[in-house]
């Protein structure tokens, strides 16, 4: 089937070339980072994780959200999603690819990455995260590829593939739960030390991931002969609606506990993010935009008319993607590290090389996504004709 | 010196037991060429538990500075403000971000956030509290490290294998005391005089105070304790007659963020 990725229209090649170009540019900056050190980024001793780990966290969510098309299809026999499961699975593959790359890019000593396997350490959450992420990547490649192959030859997928699909459902939940546990178990980081971290991660993932999928479905319909289907898109829109509402609810649960208890270790981080601390307030406008925007979007999404109009739906999905990205990417990382353990404020902003490396990894992910979607869509077109 | 003669002899004896081979292995490393590795990893002893008492009643600005200088000199800790070569001068905005520190000072409200109040003894509020790794009994940095590059020895020292560290910085997120530093760039151009007794580091690894494990192995007290003129007391917590135990019995002491349950082993007399 791979040959399908090799032949395409001019526009397809152009897209590949552009993505490849951005990736190459990011790679050049990465070479500089390898030579000079992570000091070329905006991170430092106080904010010791930044943009890279933020993208990683966000994208684990996108990857996990594939479960939102897989689950209804396999567990509730919701046939309509049969057309889009492959899009969800391949989106997961691309997202996990980016996750793994971001972790690698963030490492001080990528040359020693295999130490994680050489000296397995089950008491470290990172150990488990690496296992579940790689497992999930493998699962989605296996399932996606095989189901597509079977579809092409119009045979039913083998039993073991069905079994793996069932396995992939709790597995998807696990990747984002374990990722939340990276943060939620650290003493002395009040912003992260909350039992609702994993639920919040999941709700924002199930809001952002399906939003992205809606946009991708609309694009696929516009630029190819394969139509993922109006009903499918509308069902996804409902998932987005509920997940966004729950995500906003969880946020306010957090705010209540933090501010009603009045425990400074927990309040200071929120104060930094939403009001500024010790005269430093770089993230304040972003955070307000994120939470106000997310709340309004959630309310608007409950209106069926706005959801049914695909233009407004696309705009709302875009808002969900942006606002959850600010909340979970920018806010989560910086908010956790500011103020530092001595209650001092050091602000963080990514540098130009850091931004280009980040873009490069995203380009790599979209390159993988484009190739995989090209294969999937070509097969679907072939079946139809 | 924060230790009496009897105890020193005791440590000397024990350290020989602990550190056999430690020195030899250390000499194999080409100083200044390889990264720091903790050569001495003694087997289970179970009898020793190193701890430190910082006596703020005896510590002034100048002494604190001497301690920091002593530590940073014998451990080749870089000073990014002072490049050896002018061409390596760094822009001021990165100095704070890149800073590597094993021992440093903070005011009371930063060292013990939340414990201060507006009417507290003004003298204490402005004392230079010496901070270092607490060699916690229940260290989160060890718990989170995915490679065991940070590990806890039987004698309580939380040490690092900088040859194994992958630079993921999970330990920096895990440490609630800000005791860990990362090498955001090559530190060597900023080590004024490379001390031959300890390796320098490469980019991309984490480092911190080792309780002078390498000196203990050679029957020496920690460098900061030696330079402190009695303000720092170091010794074996498991020995009832040790100087630390005696000090802890005679003075009321506090520790940083005990509510987090890491059980820090650096005590402060205020
Ligand atoms: S002070 Fe920090 S680095 Fe030192 S042992 Fe405790 S947690 Fe680990
Ligand atoms: S940076 Fe090094 S010491 Fe710290 S957690 Fe990662 S591997 Fe362990
Ligand atoms: S015990 Fe040794 S390593 Fe730790 S601060 Fe003192 S001199 Fe530095």
XYZ file of C-alpha atoms and ligand atoms in Angstrom:
679
model
C 0.000 0.000 0.000
C 2.979 2.196 0.585
C 3.187 2.966 -3.111
C 0.061 5.094 -2.682
C 2.085 7.575 -0.740
C 4.486 8.006 -3.628
C 2.147 9.061 -6.399
C -0.004 12.107 -6.067
C -0.973 15.439 -7.463
C 1.292 18.440 -7.770
C -0.350 19.940 -4.711
C 0.471 16.825 -2.723
C 4.154 17.003 -3.664
C 4.200 20.683 -2.879
C 2.791 20.024 0.579
C 5.403 17.341 1.182
C 8.145 19.670 0.024
C 7.013 22.494 2.287
C 6.775 20.225 5.324
C 10.104 18.639 4.469
C 11.651 22.086 4.176
C 10.399 23.210 7.593
C 11.601 19.952 9.085
C 15.043 20.429 7.561
C 15.235 23.959 8.918
C 14.324 22.740 12.399
C 16.917 20.025 12.070
C 19.635 22.579 11.345
C 18.742 24.397 14.552
C 18.748 21.084 16.364
C 22.298 20.464 15.220
C 23.191 23.789 16.792
C 21.463 22.720 20.008
C 23.432 19.473 20.029
C 26.646 21.416 19.759
C 25.997 24.345 22.081
C 23.631 22.672 24.517
C 20.073 23.241 25.609
C 21.174 26.716 26.647
C 20.078 27.965 23.228
C 16.505 27.527 24.427
C 14.701 29.776 26.891
C 14.793 27.161 29.626
C 16.936 27.536 32.692
C 17.499 26.311 36.209
C 14.086 27.528 37.362
C 11.912 26.703 34.381
C 13.708 23.520 33.441
C 11.059 22.155 31.070
C 9.586 24.389 28.408
C 8.147 24.355 24.928
C 9.296 20.847 24.021
C 7.761 19.069 26.965
C 4.654 21.246 26.640
C 4.135 20.067 23.033
C 4.839 16.544 24.129
C 2.106 16.709 26.762
C -0.384 18.265 24.403
C 0.277 15.748 21.665
C -0.064 12.760 23.973
C -3.603 14.045 24.357
C -4.141 14.269 20.622
C -2.872 10.716 20.294
C -5.093 9.420 23.081
C -8.166 10.992 21.514
C -8.175 8.417 18.720
C -10.057 6.341 21.246
C -13.032 8.639 20.701
C -13.603 7.163 17.241
C -12.363 3.673 18.033
C -14.508 3.196 21.135
C -17.947 3.938 19.647
C -17.120 1.813 16.630
C -15.860 -1.273 18.429
C -17.716 -1.171 21.728
C -21.031 0.335 20.659
C -20.988 -0.946 17.125
C -21.494 2.603 15.839
C -20.964 1.747 12.190
C -20.736 5.306 10.917
C -17.322 5.740 12.568
C -15.992 2.827 10.548
C -15.155 5.372 7.883
C -13.086 7.581 10.138
C -11.403 5.168 12.561
C -8.473 4.976 10.211
C -8.130 8.772 10.269
C -8.126 8.686 14.076
C -5.583 5.890 14.239
C -3.230 7.502 11.755
C -3.558 10.820 13.572
C -2.499 8.950 16.708
C 0.526 7.523 14.921
C 1.607 10.970 13.791
C 0.984 12.466 17.228
C 2.978 9.807 19.077
C 5.790 10.203 16.563
C 5.926 13.875 17.511
C 5.764 13.028 21.227
C 8.716 10.705 21.046
C 10.669 13.214 18.973
C 9.932 16.025 21.439
C 11.191 13.939 24.343
C 14.331 13.150 22.410
C 14.845 16.774 21.467
C 14.466 17.814 25.097
C 17.135 15.437 26.357
C 20.446 16.822 27.476
C 22.173 13.636 26.388
C 20.217 12.040 23.532
C 23.270 9.849 22.896
C 22.448 8.042 26.103
C 18.746 7.510 25.506
C 19.177 3.743 25.708
C 20.160 4.030 29.354
C 16.438 4.069 30.002
C 16.265 0.475 28.741
C 19.674 -0.557 30.016
C 18.787 0.413 33.564
C 15.011 -0.040 33.736
C 13.624 1.813 36.734
C 9.982 0.989 37.491
C 9.732 3.567 40.268
C 10.134 6.317 37.663
C 6.932 7.374 35.914
C 9.004 8.244 32.862
C 9.899 4.585 32.498
C 6.208 3.680 32.263
C 5.460 6.584 29.983
C 8.030 5.394 27.481
C 6.554 1.890 27.577
C 2.926 2.946 27.106
C 3.747 5.503 24.404
C 5.772 3.114 22.306
C 3.199 0.395 22.833
C 0.467 2.732 21.672
C 2.440 3.719 18.589
C 2.895 0.075 17.685
C -0.756 -0.758 18.326
C -2.019 2.010 16.079
C 0.370 1.223 13.250
C -0.592 -2.456 13.380
C -4.311 -1.887 13.649
C -4.541 0.964 11.160
C -2.435 -0.690 8.518
C -4.071 -4.101 8.747
C -7.629 -2.840 8.796
C -6.916 -0.733 5.740
C -5.302 -3.662 3.949
C -8.368 -5.813 4.671
C -10.712 -3.089 3.578
C -8.847 -2.852 0.312
C -9.342 -6.548 -0.389
C -12.849 -6.404 1.078
C -12.223 -9.103 3.648
C -13.033 -8.925 7.347
C -10.046 -8.046 9.539
C -8.540 -11.050 11.374
C -9.586 -11.774 14.954
C -6.288 -10.696 16.465
C -6.678 -7.244 14.979
C -10.075 -6.931 16.592
C -8.529 -8.029 19.859
C -5.799 -5.399 19.523
C -8.455 -2.758 18.837
C -10.086 -3.584 22.142
C -6.693 -3.421 23.859
C -6.045 -0.031 22.316
C -9.043 1.503 24.104
C -7.790 1.337 27.722
C -4.277 1.780 26.375
C -5.225 5.188 24.982
C -6.514 6.239 28.379
C -3.326 4.945 29.967
C -0.974 7.039 27.859
C -2.507 10.257 29.011
C -2.960 9.119 32.581
C 0.658 8.086 32.895
C 1.711 11.360 31.278
C -0.311 13.245 33.899
C 1.380 11.206 36.612
C 4.728 12.582 35.437
C 3.611 15.838 37.008
C 0.934 14.981 39.517
C 3.161 13.060 41.915
C 5.851 15.638 42.572
C 5.984 17.102 46.070
C 6.507 20.818 46.169
C 5.036 21.656 42.750
C 1.695 22.941 43.937
C 0.284 23.621 40.492
C 0.689 19.995 39.471
C -0.006 18.343 42.787
C -3.644 17.619 42.135
C -5.583 14.390 41.800
C -7.622 15.916 39.000
C -4.597 16.276 36.756
C -5.200 13.029 34.849
C -8.949 13.652 34.422
C -8.195 17.186 33.244
C -5.629 15.876 30.783
C -8.146 13.420 29.411
C -10.960 15.942 29.089
C -8.804 18.467 27.282
C -7.440 15.680 25.088
C -10.911 14.518 24.125
C -11.767 18.113 23.313
C -8.665 18.970 21.310
C -8.051 15.679 19.510
C -11.524 15.288 17.976
C -11.456 19.018 17.107
C -8.342 18.427 15.089
C -9.976 15.386 13.545
C -13.013 17.453 12.521
C -10.745 19.939 10.785
C -8.812 17.155 9.120
C -12.052 15.515 7.937
C -13.191 18.801 6.421
C -9.848 19.176 4.675
C -9.914 15.614 3.391
C -13.382 16.161 2.015
C -12.393 19.405 0.366
C -9.201 18.188 -1.279
C -9.891 14.521 -2.051
C -12.651 12.374 -3.468
C -13.159 10.681 -0.135
C -15.910 12.078 2.090
C -15.555 11.139 5.757
C -19.248 11.915 6.071
C -21.457 14.569 7.546
C -22.880 12.334 10.267
C -19.381 11.351 11.331
C -18.295 14.958 11.617
C -21.436 15.820 13.574
C -20.847 12.944 15.998
C -17.297 14.117 16.525
C -18.628 17.617 17.142
C -20.757 16.254 19.982
C -17.723 14.598 21.512
C -15.903 17.917 21.282
C -18.816 19.719 22.917
C -19.096 17.439 25.934
C -15.355 17.133 26.423
C -14.888 20.910 26.295
C -17.689 21.440 28.802
C -16.200 18.869 31.170
C -12.773 20.400 30.737
C -14.067 23.835 31.734
C -15.871 22.257 34.693
C -12.686 20.527 35.861
C -10.814 23.800 35.640
C -13.274 25.489 37.946
C -13.128 22.532 40.354
C -9.406 23.141 40.558
C -9.858 26.865 41.054
C -12.319 26.274 43.881
C -10.066 23.936 45.847
C -7.036 26.142 45.393
C -8.646 29.438 46.306
C -11.116 28.330 48.940
C -8.419 26.441 50.825
C -6.132 29.473 50.491
C -2.974 27.372 50.642
C -0.226 29.599 49.269
C 1.829 26.769 47.725
C -1.076 26.108 45.410
C -2.405 29.639 44.971
C 0.842 31.314 43.971
C 1.025 29.479 40.661
C -2.504 30.490 39.694
C -1.764 34.026 40.792
C 1.308 34.107 38.588
C -0.636 32.804 35.588
C -3.773 34.914 35.944
C -2.655 38.053 37.736
C 1.116 38.093 37.728
C 3.480 37.687 40.664
C 6.204 39.973 41.948
C 5.528 42.297 39.049
C 5.976 39.608 36.403
C 2.957 38.783 34.316
C 4.029 37.623 30.872
C 1.429 34.866 30.595
C -1.576 36.729 31.985
C -3.208 37.729 28.664
C -2.696 34.250 27.232
C -4.230 32.541 30.241
C -7.281 34.776 30.300
C -7.735 34.364 26.572
C -7.494 30.609 27.067
C -9.997 30.199 29.874
C -12.500 32.817 28.733
C -12.225 31.613 25.154
C -12.630 27.999 26.175
C -15.692 28.740 28.281
C -17.411 30.764 25.562
C -16.546 28.151 22.939
C -17.990 25.405 25.153
C -21.234 27.328 25.547
C -21.480 28.113 21.840
C -20.864 24.471 20.981
C -23.967 23.444 22.884
C -26.014 25.311 20.279
C -26.900 22.694 17.613
C -27.250 25.327 14.901
C -23.688 26.505 15.312
C -22.485 22.906 15.366
C -24.415 21.933 12.263
C -23.043 24.791 10.214
C -19.678 23.431 9.220
C -18.083 26.855 8.969
C -18.905 27.859 12.527
C -18.059 24.340 13.661
C -14.620 24.640 12.096
C -14.058 27.980 13.800
C -15.150 26.618 17.188
C -12.931 23.562 16.795
C -10.049 25.881 15.989
C -10.752 27.788 19.190
C -10.788 24.558 21.211
C -7.421 23.579 19.769
C -5.834 26.953 20.512
C -7.279 27.458 23.994
C -6.473 23.952 25.209
C -2.989 24.305 23.784
C -2.372 27.478 25.782
C -3.797 25.900 28.929
C -1.977 22.613 28.690
C 1.128 23.612 26.865
C 2.231 27.079 27.845
C 0.345 27.369 31.140
C 0.911 23.920 32.539
C 4.670 23.931 32.093
C 5.491 27.475 33.070
C 2.803 27.586 35.758
C 4.260 24.538 37.426
C 7.742 26.023 37.610
C 6.816 29.579 38.557
C 7.363 30.544 41.317
C 10.390 28.345 41.916
C 10.992 26.385 45.160
C 12.421 29.532 46.758
C 9.278 31.392 45.717
C 11.146 33.518 43.247
C 9.808 34.350 39.834
C 11.821 33.624 36.705
C 9.789 33.953 33.560
C 10.101 31.777 30.522
C 9.783 32.463 26.841
C 10.969 30.223 24.023
C 13.863 31.462 21.906
C 13.997 31.584 18.114
C 16.007 28.349 17.733
C 13.672 26.642 20.188
C 10.643 27.766 18.193
C 12.155 26.520 14.931
C 13.062 23.153 16.435
C 9.495 22.885 17.703
C 8.115 23.783 14.279
C 10.452 21.237 12.750
C 9.044 18.470 14.922
C 5.480 19.515 14.088
C 6.442 19.477 10.406
C 7.797 15.963 10.852
C 4.521 14.919 12.444
C 2.442 16.448 9.673
C 4.715 14.844 7.118
C 3.974 11.455 8.659
C 0.296 12.403 8.837
C 0.170 13.501 5.198
C 1.805 10.306 3.981
C -0.461 8.099 6.083
C -3.613 10.013 5.148
C -2.593 9.881 1.513
C -2.438 6.091 1.712
C -5.727 5.859 3.606
C -7.592 8.239 1.329
C -6.262 6.622 -1.848
C -7.457 3.227 -0.653
C -10.838 4.652 0.261
C -11.140 6.310 -3.150
C -10.094 3.083 -4.824
C -12.766 1.095 -2.976
C -15.437 3.550 -3.993
C -14.660 3.543 -7.675
C 36.225 22.384 62.338
C 32.787 21.083 62.992
C 33.955 17.763 64.305
C 35.984 16.660 67.265
C 39.109 14.540 67.133
C 37.474 11.335 68.246
C 34.818 11.525 65.649
C 37.262 12.433 62.972
C 39.216 9.294 63.664
C 36.002 7.329 63.555
C 35.081 8.783 60.199
C 38.566 8.191 58.962
C 38.311 4.527 59.853
C 34.893 4.111 58.356
C 35.694 6.001 55.229
C 38.615 3.736 54.592
C 36.206 0.858 54.760
C 33.709 2.655 52.577
C 36.062 4.189 50.147
C 38.550 1.433 49.390
C 39.083 1.559 45.674
C 37.332 4.847 45.503
C 40.473 6.837 45.257
C 42.092 4.477 42.813
C 39.130 4.598 40.537
C 39.120 8.340 40.787
C 42.652 8.634 39.582
C 41.745 6.724 36.452
C 39.550 9.572 35.359
C 41.542 12.210 33.621
C 40.769 15.297 35.625
C 39.380 18.045 33.523
C 38.703 15.738 30.625
C 35.943 13.428 31.664
C 32.689 14.242 33.299
C 32.204 13.845 36.949
C 31.508 10.356 38.048
C 31.119 9.224 41.567
C 33.661 6.514 41.696
C 33.127 5.498 45.280
C 29.880 3.602 45.644
C 30.380 1.708 48.858
C 28.433 -1.390 49.636
C 25.829 -1.501 52.363
C 27.180 -0.279 55.635
C 23.985 0.670 57.331
C 25.790 2.137 60.261
C 26.612 5.590 58.992
C 24.092 8.314 58.216
C 25.730 11.552 57.232
C 24.008 14.764 58.168
C 24.830 18.443 58.468
C 23.883 21.183 60.875
C 24.098 24.802 59.742
C 24.529 27.052 62.746
C 23.183 30.420 61.636
C 24.273 31.948 64.923
C 27.858 31.572 63.762
C 27.399 32.208 60.076
C 27.897 35.638 58.579
C 28.017 36.852 54.981
C 31.798 36.498 54.756
C 31.901 32.973 56.156
C 29.068 31.886 53.898
C 30.990 33.239 50.945
C 34.089 31.354 52.008
C 32.130 28.113 52.242
C 30.634 28.571 48.783
C 34.005 29.409 47.291
C 35.581 26.369 48.917
C 32.877 24.056 47.605
C 32.775 25.469 44.114
C 36.554 25.514 43.804
C 37.137 21.858 44.691
C 34.216 20.701 42.580
C 34.986 22.748 39.480
C 31.627 24.486 39.578
C 31.600 27.058 36.763
C 31.039 30.766 37.285
C 29.381 31.990 34.107
C 30.034 35.584 35.063
C 33.762 34.979 34.773
C 34.845 33.386 31.511
C 38.482 32.406 31.246
C 38.558 33.896 27.789
C 36.772 37.160 26.985
C 35.363 35.620 23.789
C 33.160 33.370 25.935
C 31.461 36.290 27.681
C 27.743 35.569 28.039
C 24.883 38.058 27.730
C 23.615 39.036 31.194
C 20.104 37.675 30.644
C 21.308 34.070 30.483
C 23.471 34.152 33.612
C 20.608 33.411 35.964
C 19.248 30.682 33.722
C 22.563 28.883 33.263
C 23.710 29.178 36.858
C 25.167 26.048 38.421
C 25.271 26.083 42.208
C 25.925 23.423 44.776
C 25.932 25.721 47.763
C 24.338 29.151 47.864
C 22.613 31.631 50.152
C 19.039 32.842 50.416
C 17.143 35.014 52.828
C 14.925 33.339 55.407
C 11.680 33.854 53.484
C 13.158 32.216 50.393
C 14.856 29.394 52.243
C 11.770 28.707 54.346
C 8.870 30.088 52.304
C 5.719 30.599 54.327
C 7.532 30.450 57.672
C 8.303 34.159 57.770
C 6.077 36.870 59.144
C 6.242 40.669 59.092
C 7.234 41.030 62.739
C 9.961 38.441 62.856
C 13.371 39.110 64.303
C 14.890 41.383 61.729
C 18.364 39.989 62.123
C 17.188 36.500 61.186
C 15.241 37.775 58.210
C 18.464 39.041 56.666
C 20.814 36.200 57.541
C 22.486 34.448 54.613
C 21.001 30.959 54.944
C 23.337 28.469 53.299
C 21.392 26.093 51.077
C 22.524 22.834 49.543
C 21.117 19.441 48.672
C 19.438 18.073 51.773
C 20.385 14.471 51.077
C 16.807 13.642 51.863
C 15.995 10.317 53.474
C 13.066 9.935 51.102
C 14.387 11.733 48.037
C 11.919 12.465 45.219
C 14.829 13.072 42.842
C 15.805 9.408 43.207
C 12.210 8.268 42.897
C 11.694 9.994 39.540
C 15.050 9.349 37.848
C 14.450 6.947 34.932
C 18.005 5.597 34.820
C 19.090 5.438 38.462
C 21.682 8.067 37.585
C 20.592 9.680 40.847
C 20.685 7.169 43.657
C 20.730 7.004 47.408
C 23.667 5.368 49.122
C 23.376 3.341 52.284
C 25.088 6.099 54.212
C 22.313 8.493 53.187
C 24.222 10.422 50.556
C 22.115 11.108 47.475
C 24.639 10.913 44.714
C 24.811 11.054 40.940
C 26.412 9.125 38.162
C 26.989 11.825 35.578
C 28.045 9.227 33.037
C 24.629 7.685 33.142
C 22.462 10.813 33.333
C 20.437 11.349 30.148
C 19.669 14.954 30.976
C 15.889 14.551 31.102
C 15.688 16.921 34.120
C 12.859 14.987 35.750
C 14.892 15.184 38.966
C 14.927 18.978 38.771
C 11.140 19.014 38.604
C 11.069 16.513 41.453
C 13.386 18.280 43.879
C 11.354 20.713 45.995
C 14.454 22.582 47.147
C 15.978 23.840 43.900
C 19.146 21.961 44.743
C 19.876 20.672 41.258
C 21.633 22.339 38.368
C 21.748 21.420 34.710
C 24.619 22.071 32.332
C 22.830 24.221 29.790
C 26.150 24.730 28.006
C 29.768 23.610 28.236
C 30.920 24.693 31.719
C 34.649 24.336 31.163
C 35.426 27.801 29.805
C 34.013 29.172 33.053
C 36.032 27.146 35.551
C 38.793 29.549 36.516
C 41.329 27.044 37.856
C 40.496 23.447 37.184
C 40.919 21.547 40.424
C 42.674 18.284 39.602
C 40.973 16.290 42.355
C 37.544 16.363 40.772
C 36.305 15.879 37.191
C 34.709 18.696 35.210
C 31.380 18.180 33.501
C 30.079 18.031 29.945
C 26.964 19.708 28.587
C 23.608 18.080 29.131
C 23.910 16.499 32.574
C 22.545 17.403 35.982
C 24.720 17.936 39.052
C 24.469 18.933 42.698
C 26.165 18.793 46.098
C 27.487 15.313 46.864
C 28.083 15.854 50.584
C 31.708 15.638 49.430
C 31.502 11.874 49.017
C 34.877 11.955 47.293
C 36.467 13.742 50.245
C 34.808 11.511 52.826
C 36.330 8.584 50.967
C 39.711 10.173 51.543
C 39.055 10.801 55.238
C 38.441 14.484 54.718
C 35.565 16.618 55.902
C 33.348 18.359 53.342
C 35.061 21.396 51.914
C 32.366 23.790 53.083
C 32.518 22.435 56.635
C 36.267 22.880 56.685
C 35.961 26.489 55.525
C 33.122 27.372 57.877
C 35.065 28.042 61.053
C 32.672 25.889 63.055
C 29.436 27.235 61.636
C 28.797 23.980 59.812
C 28.776 20.704 61.697
C 29.005 17.422 59.852
C 28.923 13.868 61.042
C 27.205 10.573 61.599
C 23.617 10.807 62.773
C 23.638 7.190 63.841
C 26.457 7.753 66.296
C 24.993 9.003 69.546
C 28.268 10.586 70.535
C 28.901 12.393 67.271
C 29.133 16.121 67.041
C 25.963 16.408 64.925
C 23.951 14.395 67.394
C 25.308 16.434 70.246
C 24.462 19.676 68.434
C 20.962 18.484 67.614
C 20.450 17.623 71.269
C 21.614 20.997 72.528
C 19.940 23.319 70.025
C 16.492 23.613 68.547
C 16.787 23.113 64.800
C 14.525 23.462 61.799
C 14.607 21.891 58.350
C 13.299 23.009 54.989
C 9.760 22.036 53.935
C 9.377 19.054 56.263
C 5.681 18.868 55.398
C 6.617 17.441 52.009
C 7.898 14.280 53.642
C 11.308 14.138 52.008
C 12.985 14.135 55.415
C 15.889 16.534 54.765
C 19.159 15.832 56.557
C 20.456 19.374 56.676
C 19.420 21.049 59.912
C 19.407 24.762 60.735
C 20.037 26.447 64.069
C 18.453 29.885 63.829
S 17.376 18.179 48.282
Fe 16.552 17.750 46.274
S 18.276 16.881 45.175
Fe 18.784 16.759 47.333
S 18.090 14.730 47.951
Fe 16.438 16.149 48.411
S 15.158 16.060 46.608
Fe 17.110 15.178 46.020
S 18.430 14.392 34.486
Fe 19.798 12.680 34.905
S 19.747 12.438 37.104
Fe 18.028 13.726 36.575
S 16.311 12.348 36.367
Fe 17.171 12.561 34.331
S 18.673 10.896 34.153
Fe 18.167 11.099 36.329
S 29.070 19.131 51.350
Fe 30.666 19.296 49.837
S 29.558 19.307 47.924
Fe 28.061 19.753 49.483
S 27.992 21.965 49.613
Fe 29.511 21.288 51.117
S 31.420 21.360 50.000
Fe 29.829 21.439 48.489
